PDB file of C-alpha atoms and ligand atoms in Angstrom:
ATOM      1  CA  MET A  18      48.790 127.940 119.594  1.00  0.00           C
ATOM      2  CA  LEU A  19      50.445 126.413 116.547  1.00  0.00           C
ATOM      3  CA  LYS A  20      48.130 124.211 114.498  1.00  0.00           C
ATOM      4  CA  THR A  21      49.798 120.855 115.029  1.00  0.00           C
ATOM      5  CA  ILE A  22      52.688 120.352 117.325  1.00  0.00           C
ATOM      6  CA  PRO A  23      54.491 117.106 116.580  1.00  0.00           C
ATOM      7  CA  ASP A  24      55.176 114.596 119.369  1.00  0.00           C
ATOM      8  CA  ILE A  25      58.606 115.922 120.140  1.00  0.00           C
ATOM      9  CA  THR A  26      60.797 116.203 123.218  1.00  0.00           C
ATOM     10  CA  ILE A  27      62.247 119.645 123.849  1.00  0.00           C
ATOM     11  CA  ALA A  28      65.429 119.891 125.930  1.00  0.00           C
ATOM     12  CA  VAL A  29      66.184 123.252 127.554  1.00  0.00           C
ATOM     13  CA  ASP A  30      69.603 123.656 129.166  1.00  0.00           C
ATOM     14  CA  GLY A  31      71.625 126.565 130.461  1.00  0.00           C
ATOM     15  CA  TYR A  32      73.265 128.271 133.406  1.00  0.00           C
ATOM     16  CA  SER A  33      71.495 129.004 136.691  1.00  0.00           C
ATOM     17  CA  ALA A  34      68.811 131.683 136.711  1.00  0.00           C
ATOM     18  CA  THR A  35      68.677 132.183 132.957  1.00  0.00           C
ATOM     19  CA  GLY A  36      64.906 131.848 133.147  1.00  0.00           C
ATOM     20  CA  LYS A  37      64.864 128.320 131.719  1.00  0.00           C
ATOM     21  CA  SER A  38      61.964 127.119 133.821  1.00  0.00           C
ATOM     22  CA  THR A  39      59.817 130.191 133.240  1.00  0.00           C
ATOM     23  CA  PHE A  40      60.416 129.771 129.517  1.00  0.00           C
ATOM     24  CA  ALA A  41      59.809 126.015 129.548  1.00  0.00           C
ATOM     25  CA  LYS A  42      56.616 126.335 131.615  1.00  0.00           C
ATOM     26  CA  MET A  43      55.243 128.930 129.221  1.00  0.00           C
ATOM     27  CA  VAL A  44      56.047 126.771 126.182  1.00  0.00           C
ATOM     28  CA  ALA A  45      54.479 123.721 127.864  1.00  0.00           C
ATOM     29  CA  LYS A  46      51.272 125.657 128.383  1.00  0.00           C
ATOM     30  CA  ASP A  47      51.240 127.014 124.854  1.00  0.00           C
ATOM     31  CA  PHE A  48      52.022 123.660 123.204  1.00  0.00           C
ATOM     32  CA  GLY A  49      49.977 121.489 125.590  1.00  0.00           C
ATOM     33  CA  PHE A  50      53.159 119.672 126.658  1.00  0.00           C
ATOM     34  CA  LEU A  51      54.219 118.212 129.977  1.00  0.00           C
ATOM     35  CA  TYR A  52      56.778 120.377 131.766  1.00  0.00           C
ATOM     36  CA  LEU A  53      59.458 118.693 133.879  1.00  0.00           C
ATOM     37  CA  ASP A  54      62.027 120.552 135.973  1.00  0.00           C
ATOM     38  CA  SER A  55      65.058 118.286 136.397  1.00  0.00           C
ATOM     39  CA  GLY A  56      66.762 120.729 138.775  1.00  0.00           C
ATOM     40  CA  ALA A  57      63.854 120.252 141.180  1.00  0.00           C
ATOM     41  CA  LEU A  58      64.842 116.595 141.582  1.00  0.00           C
ATOM     42  CA  TYR A  59      68.447 117.521 142.381  1.00  0.00           C
ATOM     43  CA  ARG A  60      67.095 120.067 144.839  1.00  0.00           C
ATOM     44  CA  ALA A  61      64.829 117.460 146.453  1.00  0.00           C
ATOM     45  CA  VAL A  62      67.732 115.036 146.907  1.00  0.00           C
ATOM     46  CA  THR A  63      69.705 117.931 148.410  1.00  0.00           C
ATOM     47  CA  LEU A  64      66.912 118.874 150.800  1.00  0.00           C
ATOM     48  CA  PHE A  65      66.735 115.253 151.889  1.00  0.00           C
ATOM     49  CA  ALA A  66      70.523 115.185 152.419  1.00  0.00           C
ATOM     50  CA  LEU A  67      70.413 118.401 154.488  1.00  0.00           C
ATOM     51  CA  GLU A  68      67.502 117.190 156.591  1.00  0.00           C
ATOM     52  CA  GLN A  69      69.193 113.867 157.287  1.00  0.00           C
ATOM     53  CA  GLY A  70      72.491 115.528 158.121  1.00  0.00           C
ATOM     54  CA  TYR A  71      74.242 113.991 155.103  1.00  0.00           C
ATOM     55  CA  ALA A  72      75.090 117.429 153.723  1.00  0.00           C
ATOM     56  CA  ASP A  73      76.065 120.754 155.226  1.00  0.00           C
ATOM     57  CA  GLY A  74      77.038 123.768 153.096  1.00  0.00           C
ATOM     58  CA  ASP A  75      79.219 122.409 150.323  1.00  0.00           C
ATOM     59  CA  ARG A  76      80.241 119.264 152.223  1.00  0.00           C
ATOM     60  CA  VAL A  77      78.450 116.027 151.408  1.00  0.00           C
ATOM     61  CA  ASP A  78      78.787 112.727 153.229  1.00  0.00           C
ATOM     62  CA  THR A  79      78.647 110.483 150.162  1.00  0.00           C
ATOM     63  CA  ASP A  80      79.190 107.337 152.241  1.00  0.00           C
ATOM     64  CA  ARG A  81      75.837 107.917 153.878  1.00  0.00           C
ATOM     65  CA  LEU A  82      73.913 109.667 151.100  1.00  0.00           C
ATOM     66  CA  ILE A  83      74.555 107.131 148.318  1.00  0.00           C
ATOM     67  CA  PRO A  84      73.170 104.073 150.154  1.00  0.00           C
ATOM     68  CA  ALA A  85      70.195 106.140 151.344  1.00  0.00           C
ATOM     69  CA  LEU A  86      69.145 106.846 147.740  1.00  0.00           C
ATOM     70  CA  GLU A  87      67.843 103.315 147.486  1.00  0.00           C
ATOM     71  CA  GLY A  88      64.983 103.990 149.885  1.00  0.00           C
ATOM     72  CA  LEU A  89      64.382 107.572 148.784  1.00  0.00           C
ATOM     73  CA  ASP A  90      61.096 108.311 147.028  1.00  0.00           C
ATOM     74  CA  VAL A  91      61.459 111.569 145.078  1.00  0.00           C
ATOM     75  CA  HIS A  92      58.903 112.032 142.317  1.00  0.00           C
ATOM     76  CA  PHE A  93      56.852 114.460 140.273  1.00  0.00           C
ATOM     77  CA  GLY A  94      53.278 114.648 141.509  1.00  0.00           C
ATOM     78  CA  GLU A  95      50.238 116.604 140.464  1.00  0.00           C
ATOM     79  CA  GLY A  96      50.988 119.631 138.296  1.00  0.00           C
ATOM     80  CA  SER A  97      54.609 118.416 137.938  1.00  0.00           C
ATOM     81  CA  LYS A  98      55.245 119.466 141.539  1.00  0.00           C
ATOM     82  CA  THR A  99      58.077 117.761 143.377  1.00  0.00           C
ATOM     83  CA  PHE A 100      57.445 115.380 146.256  1.00  0.00           C
ATOM     84  CA  ILE A 101      59.544 113.459 148.753  1.00  0.00           C
ATOM     85  CA  ALA A 102      57.417 110.449 149.622  1.00  0.00           C
ATOM     86  CA  GLY A 103      53.976 111.995 150.221  1.00  0.00           C
ATOM     87  CA  ARG A 104      55.255 115.482 151.074  1.00  0.00           C
ATOM     88  CA  SER A 105      55.208 118.384 148.612  1.00  0.00           C
ATOM     89  CA  VAL A 106      58.607 120.106 148.781  1.00  0.00           C
ATOM     90  CA  GLU A 107      58.028 122.572 145.960  1.00  0.00           C
ATOM     91  CA  ASP A 108      58.758 125.614 148.174  1.00  0.00           C
ATOM     92  CA  SER A 109      61.338 124.185 150.549  1.00  0.00           C
ATOM     93  CA  ILE A 110      63.646 123.177 147.678  1.00  0.00           C
ATOM     94  CA  ARG A 111      63.894 126.802 146.452  1.00  0.00           C
ATOM     95  CA  THR A 112      65.703 128.326 149.437  1.00  0.00           C
ATOM     96  CA  LEU A 113      69.259 129.704 149.303  1.00  0.00           C
ATOM     97  CA  ARG A 114      70.258 126.965 151.779  1.00  0.00           C
ATOM     98  CA  VAL A 115      69.336 124.282 149.255  1.00  0.00           C
ATOM     99  CA  SER A 116      70.843 126.321 146.383  1.00  0.00           C
ATOM    100  CA  SER A 117      74.137 126.484 148.272  1.00  0.00           C
ATOM    101  CA  SER A 118      74.406 122.710 148.611  1.00  0.00           C
ATOM    102  CA  VAL A 119      72.810 121.476 145.403  1.00  0.00           C
ATOM    103  CA  SER A 120      75.774 121.630 143.013  1.00  0.00           C
ATOM    104  CA  PRO A 121      78.062 119.348 145.056  1.00  0.00           C
ATOM    105  CA  VAL A 122      75.165 116.913 145.513  1.00  0.00           C
ATOM    106  CA  ALA A 123      74.377 117.022 141.771  1.00  0.00           C
ATOM    107  CA  ALA A 124      78.021 116.278 140.983  1.00  0.00           C
ATOM    108  CA  ILE A 125      77.786 112.793 142.564  1.00  0.00           C
ATOM    109  CA  PRO A 126      77.462 110.197 139.756  1.00  0.00           C
ATOM    110  CA  GLN A 127      75.076 107.987 141.776  1.00  0.00           C
ATOM    111  CA  VAL A 128      72.790 110.965 142.400  1.00  0.00           C
ATOM    112  CA  ARG A 129      72.794 111.728 138.678  1.00  0.00           C
ATOM    113  CA  ALA A 130      71.925 108.107 137.856  1.00  0.00           C
ATOM    114  CA  TYR A 131      69.116 108.233 140.433  1.00  0.00           C
ATOM    115  CA  VAL A 132      67.662 111.444 138.935  1.00  0.00           C
ATOM    116  CA  ASP A 133      68.132 110.275 135.328  1.00  0.00           C
ATOM    117  CA  ARG A 134      66.023 107.190 136.028  1.00  0.00           C
ATOM    118  CA  ILE A 135      63.144 109.370 137.237  1.00  0.00           C
ATOM    119  CA  LEU A 136      63.514 111.716 134.255  1.00  0.00           C
ATOM    120  CA  HIS A 137      63.496 108.905 131.688  1.00  0.00           C
ATOM    121  CA  GLU A 138      60.460 107.356 133.290  1.00  0.00           C
ATOM    122  CA  SER A 139      58.586 110.682 133.525  1.00  0.00           C
ATOM    123  CA  GLY A 140      59.404 111.815 129.976  1.00  0.00           C
ATOM    124  CA  ARG A 141      59.083 108.537 128.131  1.00  0.00           C
ATOM    125  CA  ASN A 142      55.823 109.392 126.343  1.00  0.00           C
ATOM    126  CA  GLY A 143      57.160 112.468 124.543  1.00  0.00           C
ATOM    127  CA  ARG A 144      55.295 115.778 124.196  1.00  0.00           C
ATOM    128  CA  VAL A 145      57.467 116.977 127.006  1.00  0.00           C
ATOM    129  CA  ILE A 146      59.691 119.974 127.641  1.00  0.00           C
ATOM    130  CA  MET A 147      62.358 119.391 130.258  1.00  0.00           C
ATOM    131  CA  ASP A 148      64.831 121.914 131.625  1.00  0.00           C
ATOM    132  CA  GLY A 149      68.192 121.420 133.305  1.00  0.00           C
ATOM    133  CA  ARG A 150      71.916 121.298 132.618  1.00  0.00           C
ATOM    134  CA  ASP A 151      72.438 118.056 130.723  1.00  0.00           C
ATOM    135  CA  ILE A 152      69.081 117.237 129.142  1.00  0.00           C
ATOM    136  CA  GLY A 153      70.238 117.721 125.544  1.00  0.00           C
ATOM    137  CA  THR A 154      73.646 116.123 126.131  1.00  0.00           C
ATOM    138  CA  THR A 155      72.905 113.180 128.452  1.00  0.00           C
ATOM    139  CA  VAL A 156      69.296 112.656 129.515  1.00  0.00           C
ATOM    140  CA  PHE A 157      67.604 112.998 126.117  1.00  0.00           C
ATOM    141  CA  PRO A 158      70.460 113.253 123.592  1.00  0.00           C
ATOM    142  CA  ASP A 159      67.954 112.384 120.837  1.00  0.00           C
ATOM    143  CA  ALA A 160      65.553 115.201 121.721  1.00  0.00           C
ATOM    144  CA  GLU A 161      64.175 116.637 118.489  1.00  0.00           C
ATOM    145  CA  LEU A 162      64.707 120.204 119.660  1.00  0.00           C
ATOM    146  CA  LYS A 163      67.414 121.507 121.968  1.00  0.00           C
ATOM    147  CA  ILE A 164      67.644 124.999 123.341  1.00  0.00           C
ATOM    148  CA  PHE A 165      70.602 126.408 125.262  1.00  0.00           C
ATOM    149  CA  VAL A 166      69.646 129.510 127.238  1.00  0.00           C
ATOM    150  CA  VAL A 167      72.163 132.194 128.133  1.00  0.00           C
ATOM    151  CA  ALA A 168      71.777 135.608 129.776  1.00  0.00           C
ATOM    152  CA  ASP A 169      73.962 138.350 131.173  1.00  0.00           C
ATOM    153  CA  GLU A 170      75.237 137.571 134.696  1.00  0.00           C
ATOM    154  CA  GLN A 171      73.843 140.735 136.305  1.00  0.00           C
ATOM    155  CA  VAL A 172      70.457 140.113 134.708  1.00  0.00           C
ATOM    156  CA  ARG A 173      70.464 136.574 136.054  1.00  0.00           C
ATOM    157  CA  ALA A 174      71.406 137.673 139.575  1.00  0.00           C
ATOM    158  CA  GLN A 175      68.640 140.286 139.582  1.00  0.00           C
ATOM    159  CA  ARG A 176      66.091 137.718 138.411  1.00  0.00           C
ATOM    160  CA  ARG A 177      67.067 135.231 141.109  1.00  0.00           C
ATOM    161  CA  TYR A 178      67.059 138.016 143.731  1.00  0.00           C
ATOM    162  CA  ASP A 179      63.554 139.128 142.689  1.00  0.00           C
ATOM    163  CA  GLU A 180      62.342 135.531 142.735  1.00  0.00           C
ATOM    164  CA  LEU A 181      63.580 134.985 146.300  1.00  0.00           C
ATOM    165  CA  VAL A 182      62.051 138.293 147.466  1.00  0.00           C
ATOM    166  CA  SER A 183      58.724 137.383 145.865  1.00  0.00           C
ATOM    167  CA  LYS A 184      58.800 134.196 147.939  1.00  0.00           C
ATOM    168  CA  GLY A 185      59.157 136.198 151.152  1.00  0.00           C
ATOM    169  CA  GLN A 186      62.884 135.591 151.601  1.00  0.00           C
ATOM    170  CA  SER A 187      65.450 138.331 152.351  1.00  0.00           C
ATOM    171  CA  PRO A 188      68.471 137.568 150.194  1.00  0.00           C
ATOM    172  CA  LYS A 189      71.607 139.704 149.915  1.00  0.00           C
ATOM    173  CA  MET A 190      72.520 140.579 146.337  1.00  0.00           C
ATOM    174  CA  ASP A 191      76.215 139.772 146.774  1.00  0.00           C
ATOM    175  CA  GLU A 192      75.334 136.335 148.171  1.00  0.00           C
ATOM    176  CA  VAL A 193      72.952 135.635 145.308  1.00  0.00           C
ATOM    177  CA  LEU A 194      75.637 136.595 142.772  1.00  0.00           C
ATOM    178  CA  ALA A 195      78.304 134.548 144.560  1.00  0.00           C
ATOM    179  CA  ASN A 196      75.990 131.521 144.629  1.00  0.00           C
ATOM    180  CA  LEU A 197      75.287 131.828 140.898  1.00  0.00           C
ATOM    181  CA  ARG A 198      78.988 132.042 140.055  1.00  0.00           C
ATOM    182  CA  GLU A 199      79.854 129.121 142.259  1.00  0.00           C
ATOM    183  CA  ARG A 200      77.119 126.929 140.819  1.00  0.00           C
ATOM    184  CA  ASP A 201      78.030 127.876 137.237  1.00  0.00           C
ATOM    185  CA  TYR A 202      81.598 126.836 137.974  1.00  0.00           C
ATOM    186  CA  ILE A 203      80.786 123.524 139.668  1.00  0.00           C
ATOM    187  CA  ASP A 204      78.042 122.637 137.163  1.00  0.00           C
ATOM    188  CA  SER A 205      80.304 123.194 134.153  1.00  0.00           C
ATOM    189  CA  HIS A 206      83.463 121.622 135.615  1.00  0.00           C
ATOM    190  CA  ARG A 207      82.161 118.424 137.194  1.00  0.00           C
ATOM    191  CA  GLU A 208      83.269 115.127 135.705  1.00  0.00           C
ATOM    192  CA  THR A 209      79.868 113.516 135.119  1.00  0.00           C
ATOM    193  CA  SER A 210      77.600 115.259 132.600  1.00  0.00           C
ATOM    194  CA  PRO A 211      78.984 118.776 132.946  1.00  0.00           C
ATOM    195  CA  LEU A 212      76.878 121.683 131.777  1.00  0.00           C
ATOM    196  CA  ARG A 213      77.679 122.415 128.166  1.00  0.00           C
ATOM    197  CA  ARG A 214      75.809 123.259 125.013  1.00  0.00           C
ATOM    198  CA  ALA A 215      74.904 120.249 122.882  1.00  0.00           C
ATOM    199  CA  GLU A 216      76.355 120.732 119.414  1.00  0.00           C
ATOM    200  CA  ASP A 217      72.898 120.696 117.877  1.00  0.00           C
ATOM    201  CA  ALA A 218      71.334 123.081 120.412  1.00  0.00           C
ATOM    202  CA  PHE A 219      70.010 126.502 119.406  1.00  0.00           C
ATOM    203  CA  VAL A 220      71.259 129.315 121.633  1.00  0.00           C
ATOM    204  CA  MET A 221      68.750 131.796 123.038  1.00  0.00           C
ATOM    205  CA  ASP A 222      70.199 134.865 124.764  1.00  0.00           C
ATOM    206  CA  ASN A 223      67.235 136.265 126.666  1.00  0.00           C
ATOM    207  CA  SER A 224      69.031 139.106 128.507  1.00  0.00           C
ATOM    208  CA  ASP A 225      66.923 141.655 126.645  1.00  0.00           C
ATOM    209  CA  MET A 226      63.951 139.537 125.667  1.00  0.00           C
ATOM    210  CA  THR A 227      60.440 139.572 127.068  1.00  0.00           C
ATOM    211  CA  LEU A 228      58.709 136.256 127.704  1.00  0.00           C
ATOM    212  CA  HIS A 229      56.468 136.911 124.738  1.00  0.00           C
ATOM    213  CA  GLU A 230      59.474 137.420 122.500  1.00  0.00           C
ATOM    214  CA  GLU A 231      60.922 134.142 123.755  1.00  0.00           C
ATOM    215  CA  LEU A 232      57.718 132.325 122.863  1.00  0.00           C
ATOM    216  CA  VAL A 233      57.563 133.892 119.398  1.00  0.00           C
ATOM    217  CA  TRP A 234      61.219 132.914 118.863  1.00  0.00           C
ATOM    218  CA  LEU A 235      60.542 129.286 119.759  1.00  0.00           C
ATOM    219  CA  ARG A 236      57.362 129.081 117.715  1.00  0.00           C
ATOM    220  CA  GLY A 237      59.310 130.377 114.722  1.00  0.00           C
ATOM    221  CA  LEU A 238      61.938 127.712 115.276  1.00  0.00           C
ATOM    222  CA  VAL A 239      59.345 124.928 115.545  1.00  0.00           C
ATOM    223  CA  MET A 240      57.551 126.177 112.451  1.00  0.00           C
ATOM    224  CA  GLY A 241      60.749 126.267 110.459  1.00  0.00           C
ATOM    225  CA  ARG A 242      62.132 122.945 111.636  1.00  0.00           C
ATOM    226  CA  PHE A 243      58.963 120.906 111.421  1.00  0.00           C
ATOM    227  CA  GLY A 244      57.373 122.627 108.452  1.00  0.00           C
ATOM    228  CA  ILE A 245      54.275 123.782 110.270  1.00  0.00           C
ATOM    229  CA  LEU A 246      52.559 127.021 109.353  1.00  0.00           C
ATOM    230  CA  ASP A 247      50.622 129.055 111.904  1.00  0.00           C
TER     231      ASP A 247
HETATM  232  O1  LIG B  14      67.802 124.609 137.616  1.00  0.00           O
HETATM  233  P1  LIG B  14      68.093 124.707 139.104  1.00  0.00           P
HETATM  234  O2  LIG B  14      68.870 125.933 139.487  1.00  0.00           O
HETATM  235  O3  LIG B  14      66.901 124.508 139.946  1.00  0.00           O
HETATM  236  O4  LIG B  14      69.063 123.460 139.377  1.00  0.00           O
HETATM  237  C1  LIG B  14      69.593 123.208 140.645  1.00  0.00           C
HETATM  238  C2  LIG B  14      70.935 122.530 140.534  1.00  0.00           C
HETATM  239  O5  LIG B  14      70.781 121.211 140.055  1.00  0.00           O
HETATM  240  C3  LIG B  14      71.958 123.192 139.622  1.00  0.00           C
HETATM  241  O6  LIG B  14      72.861 123.996 140.339  1.00  0.00           O
HETATM  242  C4  LIG B  14      72.711 122.055 139.014  1.00  0.00           C
HETATM  243  C5  LIG B  14      71.845 120.877 139.195  1.00  0.00           C
HETATM  244  N1  LIG B  14      71.301 120.347 137.943  1.00  0.00           N
HETATM  245  C6  LIG B  14      72.078 119.482 137.230  1.00  0.00           C
HETATM  246  O7  LIG B  14      73.220 119.226 137.607  1.00  0.00           O
HETATM  247  N2  LIG B  14      71.582 118.892 136.108  1.00  0.00           N
HETATM  248  C7  LIG B  14      70.344 119.156 135.675  1.00  0.00           C
HETATM  249  N3  LIG B  14      69.872 118.562 134.586  1.00  0.00           N
HETATM  250  C8  LIG B  14      69.548 120.090 136.391  1.00  0.00           C
HETATM  251  C9  LIG B  14      70.061 120.677 137.511  1.00  0.00           C
END
């Protein structure tokens, strides 16, 4: 652990399955920061939309979903886990079914405004590391440290495949790869807050990095930027 970590907000953005959340969780633990996964909120809204019949595959019934957001209670609960009302949805939001519908749902401006409100509220006290697609550009444009994570496409597909298998699912590699490509495309081409690197973000390509190397890289960055010595 570094001696004194300043009260900063760290924004971590990047394409799907680049290992952003694994990285951010590890940093949160090491720095004693709060970790918040913004994608989990988009996934929770998507799960809700699927369950209510407002979404199916890549079709979304915006006329019904948007008004329903008003009564929807999605929030971070204990251990930064995601809840819909009183129900933990941490596992059910990670299925390929949700992954296949999440990008069109996340492209709806009213959904983004809904999620942004929760993120601002949850991260308002600082000492937080948040991961997503538009944290450094839109949600916390003043974050003191911004990281943009990239990784080779095949490496990303393998990571996502392994993750699904470890959760007891039986994905097909070609479907996993197709889903990644589709989400990358939608996420970076949508009109509202598209995925892009903030100009002042540091790029981390972790295709060939171990988690430990990622942590050492970030610590070095924090030490250099904030003048802290280990
Ligand atoms: O990080 P993830 O794969 O769990 O994110 C799920 C989806 O949510 C992703 O395809 C795009 C969307 N998302 C977004 O649009 N903006 C964010 N800040 C985080 C996620």
